[in-house]
């Protein structure tokens, strides 16, 4: 597994908090580092950035490269239980356990100061990881996340393939289900462009908004007129997200 | 010819100045817009950004795609005089005349407020265009520019191919020659990473530094320890460059 790291200047002198960014469908560990412009703000606030890849690659599983929204580049941040995917597709455990251990062993970080955010499929992943592990992740935010994967085509395809057809097993990876069961200890920040072509069919931010409201979960869901699903959207609001995490982590 | 445009919010209400960015070898009109993070600063200062492609493409000239440093993606911002290139490779006239006319005809700009900057081959192009047209370009800056193309392998290959072997015809496209002949009306800003692998053999910023000193041309040449030739280097100092131009254009 490959991942990208940005170390802020502060890391030369002391351990720093870590902020994980989970990318969306088709991305690698590179997209966020190249396109988001996050480094300047991470440098200001003294946060290390870690951007993992979005799936295992070259596993030899038949059909892994057949679709852009399943298999390679589309791990969906779940631990697969269905054959043949469960042999390699253990992205949830990788993000929550294996990768943080690798980071703690190799970089000067404050292991008790971690935040997580992401985009689209990665926004889904960030919300799921944070809500299920609130002590590990002090802060969470997302750009245009898939907030209700049990209720959208991308999520149904991924969950049926990786988890099988019993939808009871899907709930552990659906942020709108989880937030009602578990809540989260602090304000969740979500940015969503209104010109995002995936908003209505796939992202469905209103479902998460209603779920949060039903349990009085603090949520700052900001709709931005005219913004689409691209990294230009991310770059436009990345400063606010880094600040959101810095307040919780510093 | 393709080009990319960023219009700042101010352009909705009034004509704005224009800042041209010329990219380096192998780039298209996309690299700068995707990777530099310039938009935030252009928005702050109310500058329109225009990023042209680096050469004609699909001209049908035999061999146009044979090398990464000549032909497609490597127009070197000259008007070719040698066969077969002169039929299409007229990048200098395109940048200085044709493209500004297209921009003026299609966008709300202040045509008398133009600046130009660039990276590597595009830094060379920006310096040459500005020094030769000081009334048109109110400001110029460059990231890791090729400042002495007559004295480096990239430049010699390009100039001999596009301009022929008579080196007297090369001087009109060599910034270190031009600055001694013509000077420039205001401070030139250049950023250069010391870990740039092309610095010693290709970029040779010291030659331009000496040329400026010989004619008392104001130059702010900043060496940055540890920075390489990448867009991460550009993104690290883009705010300073946008501000440099904004001061001249606003």
XYZ file of C-alpha atoms in Angstrom:
500
model
C 0.000 0.000 0.000
C 1.248 3.465 -0.925
C 0.480 6.664 0.927
C 1.597 10.299 0.723
C 2.812 12.349 3.680
C 3.271 16.082 4.113
C 5.326 17.036 7.141
C 4.931 20.647 8.313
C 7.987 22.655 9.364
C 7.018 22.199 13.020
C 7.665 18.451 12.729
C 11.406 19.133 12.617
C 11.273 20.279 16.231
C 8.453 18.408 17.946
C 5.775 15.751 17.473
C 2.764 17.094 15.584
C -0.889 16.076 15.206
C -1.889 14.020 12.162
C -4.736 14.684 9.763
C -5.762 11.859 7.418
C -7.391 12.582 4.071
C -9.343 9.828 2.318
C -9.780 10.309 -1.429
C -12.660 9.438 -3.709
C -13.296 6.960 -6.497
C -10.461 6.507 -9.022
C -7.973 8.493 -6.933
C -4.570 7.433 -5.697
C -2.476 8.781 -2.829
C -1.375 11.602 -5.138
C -4.517 13.549 -6.052
C -4.996 15.340 -2.766
C -1.352 16.318 -2.361
C -1.095 17.642 -5.928
C -4.425 19.418 -6.274
C -5.848 20.518 -2.925
C -3.357 23.172 -1.873
C -3.630 21.861 1.695
C 0.060 22.053 2.485
C 0.135 25.806 3.044
C -2.556 25.581 5.721
C -1.129 22.433 7.280
C 2.152 24.328 7.562
C 0.452 27.271 9.235
C -1.284 25.082 11.785
C 1.476 22.514 12.261
C -0.449 19.458 11.116
C 0.999 16.433 9.347
C -1.084 15.284 6.375
C -1.416 11.629 5.393
C -3.217 10.611 2.198
C -3.585 6.853 1.622
C -4.450 5.141 -1.631
C -8.118 4.267 -2.215
C -7.773 0.478 -2.525
C -5.339 -2.399 -2.814
C -3.890 -2.710 -6.312
C -2.623 -5.568 -8.441
C -4.039 -8.179 -6.081
C -4.680 -10.683 -8.829
C -8.364 -10.911 -7.896
C -10.272 -11.576 -11.151
C -12.159 -8.510 -12.316
C -10.428 -6.056 -9.978
C -9.886 -3.585 -12.838
C -13.208 -4.065 -14.623
C -15.018 -1.002 -13.197
C -14.047 2.457 -12.028
C -16.499 2.348 -9.105
C -15.669 -1.107 -7.713
C -12.378 -2.915 -7.103
C -9.171 -1.025 -7.851
C -9.497 2.633 -6.837
C -12.804 1.958 -5.119
C -12.167 0.152 -1.848
C -14.952 2.092 -0.148
C -13.133 1.924 3.211
C -14.811 -1.320 4.270
C -13.424 -4.658 5.463
C -14.714 -6.981 2.771
C -16.341 -10.195 3.986
C -17.439 -11.595 0.618
C -15.298 -13.722 -1.639
C -13.018 -13.052 -3.458
C -12.522 -9.520 -2.113
C -12.001 -10.346 1.541
C -8.509 -11.671 0.839
C -7.180 -8.157 0.184
C -9.876 -5.503 0.507
C -9.580 -4.638 4.200
C -9.502 -0.857 3.845
C -11.340 -0.049 7.063
C -8.810 -1.897 9.215
C -6.003 -0.454 7.125
C -7.151 3.121 7.694
C -8.099 2.769 11.364
C -5.331 0.446 12.587
C -2.531 -0.530 10.236
C -1.754 2.845 8.671
C -1.775 4.828 11.953
C 0.647 2.274 13.399
C 2.970 2.678 10.420
C 2.787 6.457 10.769
C 3.436 6.366 14.517
C 6.435 4.095 13.994
C 8.052 6.214 11.299
C 7.190 9.871 11.931
C 7.329 12.269 14.829
C 3.641 12.554 15.671
C 1.294 12.972 18.585
C -0.511 9.642 18.312
C -3.361 10.854 20.503
C -4.037 13.810 18.170
C -5.617 12.488 14.996
C -8.267 13.936 12.728
C -9.752 12.589 9.509
C -11.465 14.031 6.451
C -12.115 13.112 2.865
C -13.891 13.659 -0.433
C -16.854 11.803 -1.927
C -16.190 8.071 -1.264
C -13.453 9.320 1.061
C -15.880 11.616 2.832
C -17.987 8.527 3.504
C -14.893 6.760 4.781
C -13.893 9.635 7.042
C -17.352 9.903 8.598
C -17.561 6.146 9.201
C -14.077 5.914 10.695
C -14.633 8.907 12.972
C -18.132 8.021 14.182
C -17.077 4.450 14.972
C -13.812 5.526 16.637
C -14.520 8.839 18.349
C -11.663 8.547 20.837
C -9.161 7.954 18.038
C -10.380 10.790 15.818
C -10.756 14.114 17.598
C -12.256 15.790 14.535
C -13.944 14.954 11.240
C -15.025 16.817 8.116
C -15.904 15.995 4.531
C -16.198 17.443 1.032
C -19.211 16.196 -0.925
C -19.374 12.887 0.977
C -21.470 9.836 0.152
C -23.447 10.045 3.380
C -26.000 7.308 2.778
C -24.296 4.514 0.817
C -27.097 2.046 1.586
C -29.346 4.338 -0.415
C -27.315 5.178 -3.517
C -26.100 3.198 -6.538
C -22.388 3.523 -5.752
C -22.892 2.302 -2.203
C -25.252 -0.540 -3.090
C -22.834 -1.830 -5.707
C -19.875 -1.636 -3.350
C -21.580 -3.052 -0.280
C -23.236 -5.947 -2.099
C -19.911 -6.812 -3.708
C -17.701 -6.443 -0.649
C -20.158 -7.338 2.133
C -22.744 -9.576 0.492
C -26.445 -9.058 0.148
C -27.504 -9.049 3.804
C -28.088 -5.341 4.353
C -27.840 -5.733 8.118
C -24.114 -6.006 7.519
C -24.064 -2.719 5.623
C -25.156 -0.515 8.502
C -21.712 -0.447 10.097
C -20.503 1.486 7.056
C -23.351 3.941 6.553
C -22.731 7.322 8.181
C -26.415 8.240 8.328
C -27.180 4.992 10.177
C -24.155 5.278 12.443
C -24.684 8.860 13.517
C -28.156 7.978 14.794
C -26.795 5.019 16.750
C -23.577 6.511 18.061
C -23.526 10.286 17.658
C -20.176 12.088 17.582
C -18.557 14.172 20.284
C -18.049 17.351 18.293
C -19.218 19.458 15.392
C -19.069 17.775 11.988
C -18.167 20.040 9.046
C -19.425 19.160 5.560
C -19.112 21.257 2.395
C -21.281 20.446 -0.605
C -21.468 22.161 -3.985
C -24.942 22.653 -5.384
C -23.712 22.161 -8.970
C -22.245 18.760 -8.042
C -23.676 16.367 -10.620
C -23.631 13.513 -8.081
C -25.531 15.327 -5.352
C -29.053 14.087 -6.027
C -28.436 10.476 -6.993
C -25.301 9.514 -5.061
C -24.317 11.924 -2.294
C -27.684 12.806 -0.730
C -26.424 15.119 1.968
C -29.996 15.790 3.106
C -30.239 12.248 4.506
C -27.299 12.875 6.807
C -28.654 16.288 7.723
C -31.937 14.697 8.813
C -30.151 11.916 10.674
C -28.059 14.445 12.604
C -31.112 16.542 13.383
C -32.950 13.494 14.711
C -30.314 12.966 17.415
C -29.303 16.600 17.904
C -25.846 15.953 16.430
C -24.062 19.276 15.784
C -23.497 19.576 12.019
C -22.236 22.455 9.907
C -23.459 21.523 6.426
C -22.578 24.303 4.017
C -24.067 24.366 0.512
C -21.993 26.330 -2.006
C -23.868 27.567 -5.073
C -22.173 26.799 -8.371
C -19.456 24.491 -7.065
C -19.027 21.060 -8.627
C -17.462 17.767 -7.464
C -13.882 18.608 -8.477
C -10.669 19.334 -6.618
C -11.206 23.015 -7.483
C -14.104 22.803 -5.027
C -11.832 21.199 -2.444
C -9.108 23.789 -3.004
C -11.652 26.570 -2.540
C -12.572 25.483 0.991
C -9.548 23.513 2.160
C -8.421 26.346 4.445
C -11.654 26.138 6.430
C -11.307 22.377 6.844
C -7.711 22.514 7.998
C -8.683 25.183 10.511
C -11.624 23.074 11.717
C -9.236 20.216 12.497
C -6.492 22.439 13.884
C -8.873 23.846 16.499
C -9.628 20.319 17.710
C -6.073 19.008 17.473
C -3.943 21.870 18.765
C -4.782 26.227 -29.562
C -6.225 25.582 -26.116
C -5.817 27.807 -23.079
C -7.183 27.912 -19.533
C -8.741 30.964 -17.900
C -9.500 31.754 -14.268
C -11.811 34.727 -13.789
C -11.760 36.297 -10.314
C -15.029 37.335 -8.644
C -14.257 40.977 -9.426
C -14.603 40.242 -13.163
C -18.358 39.950 -12.720
C -18.540 43.662 -11.978
C -15.701 45.368 -13.827
C -12.816 44.808 -16.242
C -9.790 43.286 -14.494
C -6.057 43.061 -15.223
C -4.727 39.887 -16.851
C -1.783 37.780 -15.731
C -0.400 35.235 -18.223
C 1.372 32.103 -17.020
C 3.635 30.210 -19.431
C 4.266 26.582 -18.513
C 7.331 24.427 -18.926
C 8.333 21.444 -21.037
C 5.706 18.683 -21.411
C 2.943 20.789 -19.828
C -0.438 21.674 -21.267
C -2.793 24.506 -20.377
C -3.963 22.435 -17.396
C -0.926 21.957 -15.153
C -0.785 25.441 -13.709
C -4.500 25.688 -13.020
C -4.637 22.275 -11.326
C -1.420 22.347 -9.313
C -0.308 25.890 -8.508
C -3.038 27.031 -6.134
C -2.895 30.456 -7.801
C -6.653 31.003 -7.947
C -7.033 31.955 -4.283
C -4.509 34.768 -4.640
C -5.793 35.883 -8.016
C -9.222 36.142 -6.398
C -7.832 38.213 -3.547
C -6.116 40.641 -5.875
C -8.702 40.652 -8.660
C -6.489 39.335 -11.452
C -7.597 37.154 -14.336
C -5.246 34.230 -15.020
C -4.592 32.888 -18.504
C -2.516 29.745 -19.055
C -1.839 28.809 -22.689
C -0.633 25.454 -23.975
C 3.112 25.048 -24.546
C 3.071 24.330 -28.284
C 0.889 23.577 -31.278
C -0.332 19.948 -31.287
C -1.233 17.456 -33.982
C 0.231 19.631 -36.717
C 1.226 16.698 -38.878
C 4.849 17.867 -38.962
C 6.997 14.706 -39.150
C 8.740 13.992 -35.836
C 6.669 16.434 -33.774
C 6.144 13.818 -31.049
C 9.585 12.229 -31.094
C 11.079 14.079 -28.091
C 9.769 15.549 -24.850
C 12.042 18.604 -25.134
C 11.373 19.555 -28.759
C 8.200 19.747 -30.842
C 4.917 18.973 -29.098
C 4.897 20.394 -25.556
C 8.135 22.245 -26.198
C 7.424 25.267 -28.377
C 9.960 27.354 -26.455
C 7.945 30.518 -27.118
C 9.789 31.372 -30.341
C 8.587 32.090 -33.861
C 10.207 29.270 -35.799
C 11.992 30.262 -39.002
C 13.401 26.859 -39.943
C 11.565 24.222 -41.958
C 9.359 22.345 -41.252
C 8.532 24.024 -37.937
C 7.845 27.522 -39.172
C 4.508 26.448 -40.660
C 2.969 26.055 -37.192
C 5.440 26.840 -34.408
C 4.825 30.586 -33.969
C 4.491 30.601 -30.191
C 6.067 34.024 -29.615
C 3.541 35.779 -31.841
C 0.765 33.661 -30.381
C 1.613 34.695 -26.815
C 2.351 38.350 -27.511
C -0.299 39.137 -30.133
C -2.875 36.483 -31.022
C -3.805 35.244 -27.556
C -4.125 38.711 -25.951
C -6.442 39.704 -28.803
C -8.613 36.632 -28.224
C -8.728 37.383 -24.506
C -9.594 41.041 -25.048
C -12.375 40.075 -27.452
C -13.976 37.507 -25.164
C -13.433 38.589 -21.557
C -13.927 41.700 -19.496
C -10.326 42.816 -19.066
C -8.223 45.918 -18.809
C -6.155 45.433 -21.959
C -3.551 47.927 -20.807
C -2.933 45.981 -17.577
C -1.069 42.814 -18.433
C 1.622 40.905 -16.577
C 3.398 37.662 -17.453
C 5.177 34.905 -15.572
C 6.123 31.297 -16.056
C 8.061 28.211 -15.023
C 11.237 26.741 -16.515
C 10.805 26.974 -20.329
C 7.827 29.201 -19.516
C 9.982 31.378 -17.273
C 12.255 31.869 -20.264
C 9.225 32.729 -22.360
C 7.878 35.202 -19.828
C 11.203 37.016 -19.505
C 11.655 37.230 -23.274
C 8.110 38.446 -23.907
C 8.302 41.062 -21.163
C 11.767 42.410 -21.931
C 10.941 42.734 -25.629
C 7.499 44.278 -24.964
C 7.858 46.363 -21.823
C 4.890 48.602 -22.597
C 2.605 45.594 -23.030
C 3.754 43.778 -19.892
C 3.758 45.916 -16.774
C 5.337 43.163 -14.663
C 7.287 39.932 -15.038
C 8.420 37.113 -12.768
C 9.585 33.516 -13.117
C 9.973 30.228 -11.281
C 13.188 28.368 -12.096
C 13.469 29.914 -15.572
C 15.833 28.922 -18.369
C 17.589 32.290 -18.376
C 20.383 31.578 -20.866
C 19.009 29.219 -23.517
C 21.926 29.922 -25.874
C 24.130 28.334 -23.238
C 22.259 25.196 -22.189
C 21.371 21.904 -23.907
C 17.598 22.467 -23.921
C 17.966 25.890 -25.485
C 20.588 24.882 -28.032
C 18.444 21.978 -29.205
C 15.327 24.130 -29.463
C 16.944 27.146 -31.086
C 18.920 25.161 -33.651
C 15.773 23.245 -34.570
C 13.356 26.160 -34.675
C 15.695 28.998 -35.695
C 18.536 27.295 -37.568
C 22.219 27.279 -36.780
C 23.028 30.984 -37.085
C 23.315 31.960 -33.442
C 22.846 35.639 -34.258
C 19.187 34.755 -34.705
C 19.021 33.205 -31.231
C 19.761 36.365 -29.291
C 16.232 37.738 -29.643
C 15.063 34.833 -27.470
C 17.766 34.785 -24.791
C 16.791 36.703 -21.658
C 20.371 37.209 -20.527
C 21.263 38.749 -23.872
C 18.082 40.815 -24.056
C 18.286 42.303 -20.586
C 21.727 43.705 -21.365
C 20.470 45.241 -24.616
C 17.077 46.484 -23.489
C 16.762 46.471 -19.704
C 13.300 46.362 -18.132
C 11.358 49.137 -16.479
C 10.747 47.480 -13.142
C 11.933 44.899 -10.658
C 12.125 41.322 -11.968
C 11.238 38.592 -9.448
C 12.788 35.125 -9.858
C 12.504 32.183 -7.449
C 14.925 29.268 -7.780
C 15.188 26.098 -5.699
C 18.711 25.019 -4.819
C 17.730 21.318 -5.001
C 16.467 21.778 -8.565
C 18.242 19.078 -10.576
C 18.241 21.274 -13.683
C 19.831 24.315 -12.052
C 23.479 23.773 -12.973
C 23.180 22.392 -16.493
C 19.996 23.991 -17.869
C 18.672 26.930 -15.843
C 21.858 28.794 -14.923
C 20.276 31.623 -13.002
C 23.704 33.065 -12.225
C 24.131 34.103 -15.868
C 21.005 36.256 -15.696
C 22.051 37.604 -12.326
C 25.362 38.739 -13.799
C 23.666 40.190 -16.887
C 21.285 42.223 -14.720
C 24.121 43.412 -12.513
C 26.102 44.546 -15.562
C 23.340 46.963 -16.566
C 22.027 47.781 -13.076
C 18.728 46.016 -13.808
C 16.734 45.599 -10.548
C 16.392 41.851 -9.884
C 15.053 39.979 -6.880
C 16.562 36.504 -7.344
C 15.644 34.356 -4.373
C 17.330 30.996 -3.833
C 15.280 28.556 -1.751
C 17.255 25.767 -0.051
C 15.819 22.293 -0.571
C 13.206 23.160 -3.193
C 13.135 21.217 -6.460
C 11.738 21.911 -9.948
C 8.172 20.751 -9.236
C 4.810 22.443 -8.930
C 5.142 22.004 -5.158
C 7.876 24.627 -5.450
C 5.574 26.864 -7.464
C 2.695 26.382 -5.019
C 5.007 27.319 -2.140
C 5.779 30.767 -3.544
C 2.831 31.518 -5.828
C 1.359 33.990 -3.343
C 4.468 36.172 -3.559
C 4.373 36.169 -7.359
C 0.702 37.063 -7.583
C 1.319 39.912 -5.142
C 4.334 41.087 -7.187
C 2.122 41.397 -10.250
C -0.862 42.819 -8.379
C 1.239 45.712 -7.119
C 2.179 46.605 -10.693
C -1.253 45.994 -12.220
C -3.649 47.421 -9.641
